[in-house]
Amino acid sequence: MATTSNGNSKKRDGGLSSLAPRKINVQKFSEARAAELESLHSIVSERLNKDFRSKRNKRRRTNSYNNQPAKKRYIQRQKSESLIGQVSGGGDHETKITRRVKRRMELKGNPQSGFCTSGDGTKRLRTHVWHAKRFTMTKLWGFHLPLGLHGRGRGSRDVLKQSRQGVLLHDASYHIAVQLEGPEGSLLSILNMLLEPSPSSHSKEVFDSILTGRSYENAMLYHLEPPVSQAIAPVTYMWRPSQIPKRRDEEKGGDGIGTDRPVSDRDYVDFRKLWVWIHASSFTEGYAILKVACQKQMNETGVSVDCFSLEGQLAKLEIFGPKASHLLQKTLHPAPSSSEDTSISKMCSMEKAEVKNVADPYKEENVSSGAILAQFVIDPRLILNSPRDDSTVSFETTKTEPTESLETTTNTEAETFPEVFNCLWDANRELNPPEEENMLCWEKHQSRLDSLCLDDPAADVPKVSSRLRSSRSCPLLLLKHKKLGNAPTGWSLILPVSWIKVFWNALVSKGAHAIGQREKRWVSCDDGLPFFPSDFPDCKAYSSFTLSEAADLEEKAQRRPPAIRPFRIPIPPPWNSIHVTRSIGESSNQKLTSNGTNGVEISSSGGNLFDGIVARTSDSLTTFLQTFTSDNLLLLPHNTSKTNLMKKLQEDDKKVRAQIHQSSKKLCLVRVLLHAFKEGSFEEGAVVCAPTLADISLLKSSCGEGEEGRVTMPQSSVSSYFQEQPSGSWELNVSEDTLTEQSHRWPIGFVTTGFVRGSKKPAAEAFCDAVLLGRLRDEQWRDKDVKRRKKQIYVLVRNLRSCAFRLALATIVLELQDSCDVHCF
């Protein structure tokens, strides 16, 4: 470039004197540059020999826009939707739709209530499509449920890590609610008739909290006259919030709490509503007994009590983990009470203001255990999270005061959110489903075009279904899980079934880890809580569930060659074989570890069916021991401390060890936690046996190396320990061989849930006979200093396909918890 003597650059001739034009007319531009374009075209044509077709070795992505299979699928989908539209519109001619297209449209839809079903009538959850893509599905209790992640059933370490550090999410929509309506006195009489512990057995403070609807309660549902009658399932019951009425006995000075006497309608005159949540495996049985109890109450008092199912109307999501409260804070944002649904979407789509939550309303210290919170929340799809702060909500709303605590009365919540109770508790009222996804996407697209000052003349309002109304705010109830032992903090969300997909996708996208039935059982065992129905042997659901598992295992075994086929084991365990141990202990002067049978007939006479009760409260255990036995056992049904127990033993040692009389043949089991003393891994179905004092001293002192430091039985006796009868039942077999008889150990219980890999402190859950545990404790404490007596009981555990007995410490759960073991995970 030429420069002047001053060093300044000269401008080119015809330089730019103004900015470039914003728009270019293509036709005028081509006419002005026609000569240049023609010369460029001639050069390119000469190089390509006038063949402008793309070469085959360079056609990898040049024709991706012309995808013929995708076009065909799109055309078929459009035809299917048009056919379904004609069918729904009530056309005159009959239109045939393929099963695949019909199923896709059913799963894509979101009706207000009910579940879509498969060809055999099995119901699908609203999250079925999400689970079916990621989990192994199985048919259980009339539902297609996610069993667990694909594979051989491993992955427990990652799940337990998530439960200790993250958030776990489970779709519990297979729990069904039954609503009872009637006078408060009649409803209380029905609950006292069927539940254990009954509402009247709680303290006055807890009773008032439950009755006013501020908290919920867990109980065991029985047939009439619990706990001696047949158990059905663990349930959760909750009352519709209301003020607590004054009773006549309170006016006279008494509190009226703590007795199980019938409550008449003259004591309570308020009309109340009550929910009882029942597991799907026992819903038919539980619903039937509730209707029978309502009919019985009506026959006795003449007052009608309505009982009906809410299946397909309400759903439940379970969230647990240390970060569950933080996840709820990011997902649930209360809807302004003065705004309508149409204005909420506008406020949520605008990014003019950021309102930060001053306090976390879901922290453990802000909400009491077992509390119920009612909220009206905004559709989580409308919430725009700030990229810099996840706890901010980008919508314009009115200024709210900081939340100090949510331990307020339910009456205040009912005044603040009256529609929550009117929507959820009114069974005849239709709940509006959420807005369809295509409408929200269209509105979001339009808002983005408006923010860029662009117009889209071809944009039309998307097609939506023919539903009358839709909503952009959802009523829901939050149930705070009770803190039990090492169990993680958890919440249960009760909301309309049509809103399940919306909140499920929102929670998963914000970091929740979804789990199925198998993973949920791992977490419950790691926390020391029972899992229904696997840890409830006194329920019919347990028998049907274990029998179906046995059929599946037998089918898998039959596929293997006979040479490598494992021998059969009893599933479910032969619980009535424990009767043999009882009879042996009674005939040998209370010594359980006697090797001889002493003429006692070896017969369990009952097969695999469970005949007895499971004591889940200290009151039921005391009632059984006083009603069916005359034993004075060293059990702690009232959660007595170790110091008080030792003091009692020193004062009245002779009385405690009095002669044990003949007891009833009815079994009374208690749930225990088994921890391996030195080594061993306990599997589901393992047998718990009574050890001798020599076994305990040998296994405690030995290093576990070699046959001399182990307690074993002959390998030939492993498969014949339980023998299958022609009727299909299993009975305990005691060989007359001297060596086998010396190595035989008598069963006192069975393991229902084995060790979980990855647990920091592995524990197995088992059920053992209370009478036999008391005798073992008495034998192990005898001739031992009071200060050296342990609260745990030494037992032997043997896996059914193993010949080695492992020493374990058994802890009775009733001695750890507050006189109650009815909580189910």
mmCIF file of C-alpha atoms in Angstrom, residues 391-525:
data_model
loop_
_atom_site.group_PDB
_atom_site.id
_atom_site.type_symbol
_atom_site.label_atom_id
_atom_site.label_comp_id
_atom_site.label_asym_id
_atom_site.label_seq_id
_atom_site.Cartn_x
_atom_site.Cartn_y
_atom_site.Cartn_z
ATOM 1 C CA SER A 391 -32.313 -22.344 44.695
ATOM 2 C CA THR A 392 -33.704 -19.311 42.857
ATOM 3 C CA VAL A 393 -37.046 -19.170 41.128
ATOM 4 C CA SER A 394 -37.385 -16.976 38.063
ATOM 5 C CA PHE A 395 -40.907 -15.713 38.208
ATOM 6 C CA GLU A 396 -42.562 -12.495 39.187
ATOM 7 C CA THR A 397 -44.664 -12.779 42.297
ATOM 8 C CA THR A 398 -45.714 -10.882 45.325
ATOM 9 C CA LYS A 399 -43.374 -10.400 48.255
ATOM 10 C CA THR A 400 -43.686 -13.130 50.860
ATOM 11 C CA GLU A 401 -42.553 -13.214 54.445
ATOM 12 C CA PRO A 402 -39.773 -15.624 55.467
ATOM 13 C CA THR A 403 -40.872 -19.008 56.679
ATOM 14 C CA GLU A 404 -39.836 -19.478 60.286
ATOM 15 C CA SER A 405 -41.253 -22.940 60.855
ATOM 16 C CA LEU A 406 -43.835 -25.263 59.384
ATOM 17 C CA GLU A 407 -44.856 -26.679 62.743
ATOM 18 C CA THR A 408 -48.091 -24.735 62.566
ATOM 19 C CA THR A 409 -51.542 -26.036 63.131
ATOM 20 C CA THR A 410 -53.358 -27.595 60.260
ATOM 21 C CA ASN A 411 -56.218 -25.177 60.740
ATOM 22 C CA THR A 412 -54.007 -22.319 59.579
ATOM 23 C CA GLU A 413 -52.924 -24.339 56.566
ATOM 24 C CA ALA A 414 -56.524 -25.136 55.767
ATOM 25 C CA GLU A 415 -57.355 -21.430 55.788
ATOM 26 C CA THR A 416 -54.363 -20.619 53.590
ATOM 27 C CA PHE A 417 -54.881 -23.457 51.120
ATOM 28 C CA PRO A 418 -58.560 -24.402 51.305
ATOM 29 C CA GLU A 419 -58.578 -25.824 47.795
ATOM 30 C CA VAL A 420 -55.956 -28.450 48.692
ATOM 31 C CA PHE A 421 -58.332 -30.223 51.029
ATOM 32 C CA ASN A 422 -61.378 -29.629 48.848
ATOM 33 C CA CYS A 423 -59.615 -31.132 45.809
ATOM 34 C CA LEU A 424 -57.910 -34.121 47.364
ATOM 35 C CA TRP A 425 -60.437 -35.146 50.015
ATOM 36 C CA ASP A 426 -63.552 -34.773 47.858
ATOM 37 C CA ALA A 427 -63.783 -38.055 45.960
ATOM 38 C CA ASN A 428 -66.621 -36.836 43.729
ATOM 39 C CA ARG A 429 -64.707 -33.790 42.555
ATOM 40 C CA GLU A 430 -62.726 -34.086 39.323
ATOM 41 C CA LEU A 431 -59.125 -32.950 39.584
ATOM 42 C CA ASN A 432 -57.877 -30.931 36.647
ATOM 43 C CA PRO A 433 -54.940 -32.585 34.841
ATOM 44 C CA PRO A 434 -51.811 -30.603 33.961
ATOM 45 C CA GLU A 435 -51.422 -28.590 30.796
ATOM 46 C CA GLU A 436 -50.266 -30.616 27.805
ATOM 47 C CA GLU A 437 -46.621 -30.557 26.890
ATOM 48 C CA ASN A 438 -47.076 -29.282 23.318
ATOM 49 C CA MET A 439 -48.976 -26.232 24.554
ATOM 50 C CA LEU A 440 -46.240 -25.340 27.053
ATOM 51 C CA CYS A 441 -43.556 -25.812 24.399
ATOM 52 C CA TRP A 442 -45.455 -23.582 21.980
ATOM 53 C CA GLU A 443 -45.794 -20.859 24.616
ATOM 54 C CA LYS A 444 -42.106 -21.139 25.453
ATOM 55 C CA HIS A 445 -41.213 -20.847 21.772
ATOM 56 C CA GLN A 446 -43.397 -17.775 21.379
ATOM 57 C CA SER A 447 -41.857 -16.126 24.439
ATOM 58 C CA ARG A 448 -38.381 -16.668 23.015
ATOM 59 C CA LEU A 449 -39.394 -15.150 19.683
ATOM 60 C CA ASP A 450 -40.866 -12.167 21.512
ATOM 61 C CA SER A 451 -37.651 -11.703 23.496
ATOM 62 C CA LEU A 452 -35.720 -11.561 20.188
ATOM 63 C CA CYS A 453 -38.298 -9.225 18.612
ATOM 64 C CA LEU A 454 -39.024 -11.779 15.876
ATOM 65 C CA ASP A 455 -42.314 -12.708 14.323
ATOM 66 C CA ASP A 456 -43.377 -16.194 13.255
ATOM 67 C CA PRO A 457 -46.334 -15.763 10.885
ATOM 68 C CA ALA A 458 -46.586 -19.516 10.273
ATOM 69 C CA ALA A 459 -46.913 -20.353 13.971
ATOM 70 C CA ASP A 460 -50.307 -21.861 14.793
ATOM 71 C CA VAL A 461 -51.740 -22.895 18.126
ATOM 72 C CA PRO A 462 -50.886 -26.606 18.624
ATOM 73 C CA LYS A 463 -53.567 -29.228 18.684
ATOM 74 C CA VAL A 464 -54.601 -30.341 22.151
ATOM 75 C CA SER A 465 -56.917 -33.049 23.419
ATOM 76 C CA SER A 466 -60.627 -32.550 23.878
ATOM 77 C CA ARG A 467 -60.413 -32.191 27.677
ATOM 78 C CA LEU A 468 -62.470 -29.406 29.131
ATOM 79 C CA ARG A 469 -60.039 -27.908 31.625
ATOM 80 C CA SER A 470 -56.388 -28.108 32.570
ATOM 81 C CA SER A 471 -54.411 -26.602 35.394
ATOM 82 C CA ARG A 472 -50.970 -25.151 35.958
ATOM 83 C CA SER A 473 -50.935 -25.609 39.720
ATOM 84 C CA CYS A 474 -51.255 -28.854 41.635
ATOM 85 C CA PRO A 475 -52.585 -29.635 45.135
ATOM 86 C CA LEU A 476 -50.481 -32.109 47.076
ATOM 87 C CA LEU A 477 -49.786 -33.412 50.567
ATOM 88 C CA LEU A 478 -46.291 -33.872 51.976
ATOM 89 C CA LEU A 479 -45.792 -36.596 54.585
ATOM 90 C CA LYS A 480 -42.570 -36.430 56.586
ATOM 91 C CA HIS A 481 -41.207 -39.922 57.248
ATOM 92 C CA LYS A 482 -40.636 -40.856 60.842
ATOM 93 C CA LYS A 483 -37.056 -40.992 62.009
ATOM 94 C CA LEU A 484 -36.229 -44.594 62.877
ATOM 95 C CA GLY A 485 -32.680 -45.593 63.713
ATOM 96 C CA ASN A 486 -30.294 -44.945 60.830
ATOM 97 C CA ALA A 487 -33.056 -44.553 58.253
ATOM 98 C CA PRO A 488 -32.498 -41.600 55.890
ATOM 99 C CA THR A 489 -34.726 -38.563 55.907
ATOM 100 C CA GLY A 490 -37.686 -39.130 53.640
ATOM 101 C CA TRP A 491 -40.903 -37.646 52.322
ATOM 102 C CA SER A 492 -44.023 -39.001 50.650
ATOM 103 C CA LEU A 493 -45.885 -36.908 48.068
ATOM 104 C CA ILE A 494 -49.610 -37.561 47.685
ATOM 105 C CA LEU A 495 -50.987 -35.925 44.557
ATOM 106 C CA PRO A 496 -53.492 -36.562 41.756
ATOM 107 C CA VAL A 497 -52.524 -39.456 39.530
ATOM 108 C CA SER A 498 -52.559 -37.272 36.407
ATOM 109 C CA TRP A 499 -49.689 -35.186 37.839
ATOM 110 C CA ILE A 500 -47.319 -38.117 38.420
ATOM 111 C CA LYS A 501 -45.458 -37.781 35.106
ATOM 112 C CA VAL A 502 -44.873 -34.069 35.591
ATOM 113 C CA PHE A 503 -43.335 -34.331 39.049
ATOM 114 C CA TRP A 504 -41.475 -37.550 38.247
ATOM 115 C CA ASN A 505 -39.637 -35.970 35.303
ATOM 116 C CA ALA A 506 -38.921 -32.841 37.333
ATOM 117 C CA LEU A 507 -37.456 -34.754 40.293
ATOM 118 C CA VAL A 508 -35.352 -37.042 38.097
ATOM 119 C CA SER A 509 -33.995 -34.119 36.074
ATOM 120 C CA LYS A 510 -32.933 -32.406 39.314
ATOM 121 C CA GLY A 511 -30.795 -35.305 40.498
ATOM 122 C CA ALA A 512 -33.077 -37.944 42.039
ATOM 123 C CA HIS A 513 -31.972 -41.569 41.565
ATOM 124 C CA ALA A 514 -34.922 -43.808 40.673
ATOM 125 C CA ILE A 515 -35.086 -47.273 42.230
ATOM 126 C CA GLY A 516 -37.282 -50.350 41.838
ATOM 127 C CA GLN A 517 -38.533 -53.065 44.191
ATOM 128 C CA ARG A 518 -35.166 -54.797 44.533
ATOM 129 C CA GLU A 519 -33.251 -51.606 45.330
ATOM 130 C CA LYS A 520 -35.887 -50.487 47.808
ATOM 131 C CA ARG A 521 -35.518 -53.765 49.682
ATOM 132 C CA TRP A 522 -31.740 -53.255 49.847
ATOM 133 C CA VAL A 523 -32.179 -49.824 51.422
ATOM 134 C CA SER A 524 -34.761 -51.082 53.921
ATOM 135 C CA CYS A 525 -32.495 -53.941 55.044
#
